Short mmCIF file of C-alpha atoms in Angstrom, two decimals:
data_model
loop_
_atom_site.label_atom_id
_atom_site.label_comp_id
_atom_site.label_asym_id
_atom_site.label_seq_id
_atom_site.Cartn_x
_atom_site.Cartn_y
_atom_site.Cartn_z
CA MET W 1 131.24 118.97 60.56
CA ASP W 2 133.64 116.17 59.56
CA LYS W 3 137.13 117.14 60.69
CA LYS W 4 138.58 116.41 57.24
CA ILE W 5 136.19 118.98 55.73
CA ALA W 6 137.03 121.41 58.52
CA PHE W 7 140.74 121.08 57.75
CA ALA W 8 140.05 121.59 54.03
CA PHE W 9 138.51 124.97 54.87
CA LEU W 10 141.34 125.74 57.28
CA TYR W 11 143.88 125.36 54.48
CA ILE W 12 142.09 128.15 52.62
CA LEU W 13 141.90 130.34 55.72
CA PHE W 14 145.65 130.74 56.21
CA PRO W 15 146.49 132.25 52.80
CA ALA W 16 143.29 134.33 52.90
CA LEU W 17 144.55 135.77 56.18
CA LEU W 18 147.64 137.05 54.36
CA PHE W 19 145.53 139.19 52.06
CA LEU W 20 143.13 140.37 54.75
CA LEU W 21 145.94 141.55 57.03
CA ALA W 22 147.89 143.04 54.14
CA GLY W 23 144.85 144.92 52.90
CA ASP W 24 145.91 144.20 49.33
CA TRP W 25 144.29 141.43 47.27
CA GLY W 26 146.64 142.23 44.40
CA TRP W 27 149.78 141.29 46.35
CA ARG W 28 151.57 139.19 43.72
CA GLU W 29 154.07 137.48 46.01
CA ALA W 30 151.26 136.40 48.32
CA TRP W 31 149.44 134.89 45.35
CA VAL W 32 152.56 132.88 44.51
CA PHE W 33 152.64 131.55 48.08
CA THR W 34 148.88 130.89 48.05
CA ILE W 35 149.06 128.82 44.86
CA TRP W 36 152.07 126.92 46.25
CA PHE W 37 150.39 126.31 49.62
CA LEU W 38 147.03 125.14 48.27
CA LEU W 39 148.65 122.98 45.59
CA LEU W 40 150.78 121.27 48.25
CA CYS W 41 147.88 120.74 50.66
CA TYR W 42 145.29 119.47 48.21
CA SER W 43 147.62 117.37 46.07
CA THR W 44 148.85 115.67 49.23
CA ILE W 45 145.31 115.02 50.47
CA LEU W 46 144.28 113.64 47.07
CA TYR W 47 147.33 111.39 46.92
CA LEU W 48 146.73 110.00 50.42
CA TYR W 49 142.99 109.57 49.81
CA ARG W 50 143.71 107.45 46.75
CA LYS W 51 146.96 105.69 47.68
CA ASP W 52 147.35 105.66 51.48
CA PRO W 53 144.10 106.23 53.43
CA ALA W 54 145.69 104.82 56.60
CA LEU W 55 148.27 107.61 56.58
CA LEU W 56 145.55 110.17 55.81
CA ALA W 57 143.70 109.05 58.95
CA GLU W 58 146.95 109.24 60.93
CA ARG W 59 147.55 112.82 59.77
CA TYR W 60 144.26 113.85 61.39
CA ARG W 61 145.12 112.24 64.73
CA GLN W 62 144.54 114.60 67.66
CA PRO W 63 147.35 115.58 70.08
CA GLY W 64 147.38 113.49 73.24
CA THR W 65 146.23 110.27 71.57
CA GLY W 66 147.96 107.10 70.37
CA ASN W 67 150.71 106.97 73.04
CA GLN W 68 152.15 110.32 71.92
CA GLU W 69 155.22 111.34 73.91
CA PRO W 70 153.89 113.60 76.71
CA TRP W 71 156.37 116.40 76.02
CA ASP W 72 155.41 116.48 72.36
CA ARG W 73 151.90 117.77 73.11
CA PHE W 74 153.41 121.05 74.26
CA VAL W 75 155.67 121.22 71.20
CA VAL W 76 152.70 120.67 68.86
CA TYR W 77 150.75 123.48 70.52
CA GLY W 78 153.85 125.67 70.29
CA LEU W 79 154.19 124.93 66.58
CA VAL W 80 150.54 125.77 65.94
CA ALA W 81 150.87 129.05 67.84
CA GLY W 82 154.15 129.84 66.11
CA PHE W 83 152.75 129.07 62.66
CA THR W 84 149.78 131.36 63.31
CA ALA W 85 152.07 134.16 64.51
CA TRP W 86 154.28 133.64 61.43
CA ILE W 87 151.29 133.97 59.09
CA VAL W 88 150.08 137.13 60.90
CA ILE W 89 153.45 138.89 61.12
CA MET W 90 154.43 138.66 57.45
CA PRO W 91 151.59 140.66 55.84
CA LEU W 92 151.61 143.24 58.63
CA ASP W 93 155.36 143.68 58.19
CA ALA W 94 155.74 143.49 54.42
CA GLN W 95 152.55 145.23 53.28
CA ARG W 96 150.36 146.85 55.93
CA PHE W 97 153.02 148.76 57.91
CA GLY W 98 156.20 148.29 55.86
CA TRP W 99 158.47 147.63 58.82
CA SER W 100 161.04 145.84 56.63
CA PRO W 101 163.03 147.44 53.81
CA ILE W 102 162.18 146.29 50.30
CA PHE W 103 163.95 143.00 49.58
CA PRO W 104 166.05 142.77 46.39
CA LEU W 105 164.65 140.66 43.58
CA TRP W 106 167.29 137.96 43.98
CA LEU W 107 166.16 137.31 47.57
CA ARG W 108 162.59 136.88 46.41
CA PHE W 109 163.72 134.41 43.74
CA LEU W 110 165.71 132.59 46.44
CA GLY W 111 162.45 132.32 48.36
CA VAL W 112 160.73 130.78 45.33
CA ALA W 113 163.56 128.27 44.94
CA GLY W 114 163.34 127.39 48.63
CA LEU W 115 159.60 126.80 48.34
CA ALA W 116 160.19 124.49 45.38
CA GLY W 117 162.59 122.47 47.53
CA SER W 118 160.11 122.53 50.40
CA PHE W 119 157.35 121.15 48.16
CA PHE W 120 159.61 118.32 47.00
CA PHE W 121 160.68 117.20 50.48
CA ILE W 122 157.23 117.50 52.06
CA PHE W 123 155.36 115.71 49.29
CA ARG W 124 157.96 112.98 48.91
CA SER W 125 157.94 112.41 52.67
CA TYR W 126 154.27 111.44 52.36
CA THR W 127 154.82 109.19 49.37
CA ASP W 128 157.92 107.49 50.84
CA ASN W 129 156.82 107.00 54.46
CA THR W 130 153.42 105.55 55.33
CA PHE W 131 154.22 106.08 59.04
CA LEU W 132 154.56 109.88 58.77
CA SER W 133 152.59 110.81 61.87
CA PRO W 134 152.14 114.45 62.94
CA LEU W 135 152.81 113.28 66.51
CA VAL W 136 155.95 111.87 68.10
CA ARG W 137 154.77 108.33 68.79
CA ILE W 138 155.42 104.70 67.86
CA GLN W 139 152.58 103.31 65.74
CA LYS W 140 152.50 99.82 67.20
CA GLU W 141 148.97 99.23 65.93
CA ARG W 142 150.21 99.76 62.35
CA GLY W 143 153.38 97.71 62.72
CA GLN W 144 155.72 100.66 62.26
CA THR W 145 159.12 99.89 60.75
CA VAL W 146 162.12 101.98 59.77
CA VAL W 147 161.86 103.71 56.38
CA SER W 148 165.23 104.27 54.72
CA THR W 149 164.44 104.71 51.03
CA GLY W 150 163.55 107.71 48.86
CA VAL W 151 164.14 111.05 50.55
CA TYR W 152 164.79 109.14 53.80
CA GLY W 153 168.02 107.98 52.23
CA PHE W 154 169.07 111.65 51.96
CA VAL W 155 168.35 112.89 55.49
CA ARG W 156 166.58 111.25 58.41
CA HIS W 157 163.86 113.92 58.73
CA PRO W 158 162.99 115.19 55.23
CA MET W 159 159.53 116.36 56.30
CA THR W 160 161.07 118.63 58.91
CA LEU W 161 163.59 119.87 56.35
CA GLY W 162 160.70 120.76 54.05
CA GLY W 163 158.95 122.62 56.86
CA ILE W 164 162.07 124.61 57.69
CA LEU W 165 162.51 125.55 54.03
CA MET W 166 158.92 126.80 54.01
CA PHE W 167 159.32 128.84 57.20
CA LEU W 168 162.46 130.56 55.93
CA SER W 169 161.69 130.84 52.20
CA THR W 170 158.20 132.32 52.45
CA PRO W 171 159.29 135.53 54.23
CA LEU W 172 162.06 135.91 51.65
CA LEU W 173 159.44 135.77 48.91
CA LEU W 174 157.06 138.12 50.72
CA GLY W 175 159.78 140.52 51.88
CA SER W 176 159.38 140.22 55.65
CA PHE W 177 162.41 140.46 57.93
CA TYR W 178 160.28 139.77 61.00
CA GLY W 179 158.83 136.75 59.23
CA ILE W 180 162.37 135.40 58.94
CA ILE W 181 162.83 135.87 62.69
CA ALA W 182 159.58 133.99 63.35
CA GLY W 183 160.70 131.30 60.90
CA LEU W 184 164.02 130.92 62.73
CA ALA W 185 162.16 130.50 66.03
CA LEU W 186 160.03 127.75 64.48
CA THR W 187 163.19 126.17 63.06
CA VAL W 188 164.75 125.97 66.51
CA LEU W 189 161.57 124.40 67.89
CA LEU W 190 161.56 121.82 65.09
CA MET W 191 165.22 121.00 65.72
CA ILE W 192 164.55 120.46 69.43
CA ARG W 193 161.63 118.21 68.53
CA THR W 194 163.83 116.25 66.14
CA VAL W 195 166.31 115.47 68.90
CA GLY W 196 163.53 114.32 71.22
CA GLU W 197 161.94 112.20 68.50
CA GLU W 198 165.23 110.50 67.70
CA ARG W 199 165.76 109.57 71.34
CA MET W 200 162.36 107.85 71.31
CA LEU W 201 163.06 106.10 68.00
CA MET W 202 166.47 104.86 69.18
CA ARG W 203 164.83 103.50 72.30
CA GLU W 204 161.68 101.95 70.86
CA LEU W 205 161.97 101.34 67.10
CA GLU W 206 163.97 98.29 66.08
CA GLY W 207 166.64 99.02 63.48
CA TYR W 208 166.65 102.79 63.92
CA GLY W 209 170.22 102.81 65.29
CA GLU W 210 171.44 100.97 62.20
CA TYR W 211 169.54 103.45 60.02
CA CYS W 212 171.29 106.36 61.77
CA ARG W 213 174.65 104.82 60.96
CA LYS W 214 173.61 104.48 57.32
CA VAL W 215 172.05 107.97 56.95
CA ARG W 216 174.27 110.15 59.13
CA PHE W 217 172.52 113.51 58.98
CA ARG W 218 169.21 114.54 60.54
CA LEU W 219 168.37 117.60 58.43
CA LEU W 220 171.36 119.16 56.66
CA PRO W 221 173.87 116.94 54.81
CA CYS W 222 177.41 117.38 56.06
CA ILE W 223 176.21 119.75 58.82
CA TRP W 224 173.63 118.21 61.23
#
């Protein structure tokens, strides 16, 4: 099976897992997340297929290829394992076993707002940066250059910011305290990866130091 088709099915599997583990196909908050997740995944794929097929091919690059930083292979596997655990914990916590107390409505709305922000930063990262690889590597074969416009003029790692918003906002929407803990663990891992990636970019990508002086913050304006 073509790996692009396999990934298309995988995108459906993750939200389906929420309902299967929850034991409740009428879980409204999970349907909100499912619509958000599938809309993000398939709109991004459609955009890249039509506008940037080279980036679409890069997004399917396998770990350990294309001069990826050796340490990053372990981080990628950790993120995959952490994401899977995050998906599994939330429905078990919020619906199946009810480990967490019921979240107030305003927290759930905060989760929706966070997911809206996540969608914006993730999708715009694809449209603004044709070198948005899933691996920490320099794309010499594609003539990689520094991107400083669009959302990259706001923070240096908008894709990571979008991912963090997703990891923390989804459990707010679904009502899972343990999902928040898992999301915080993934956030820490992403922040560590960001530091390692920036060291590589400072060392190997011409103009990145100047870009850092222009856009001062990695993820959170006025904070970090």
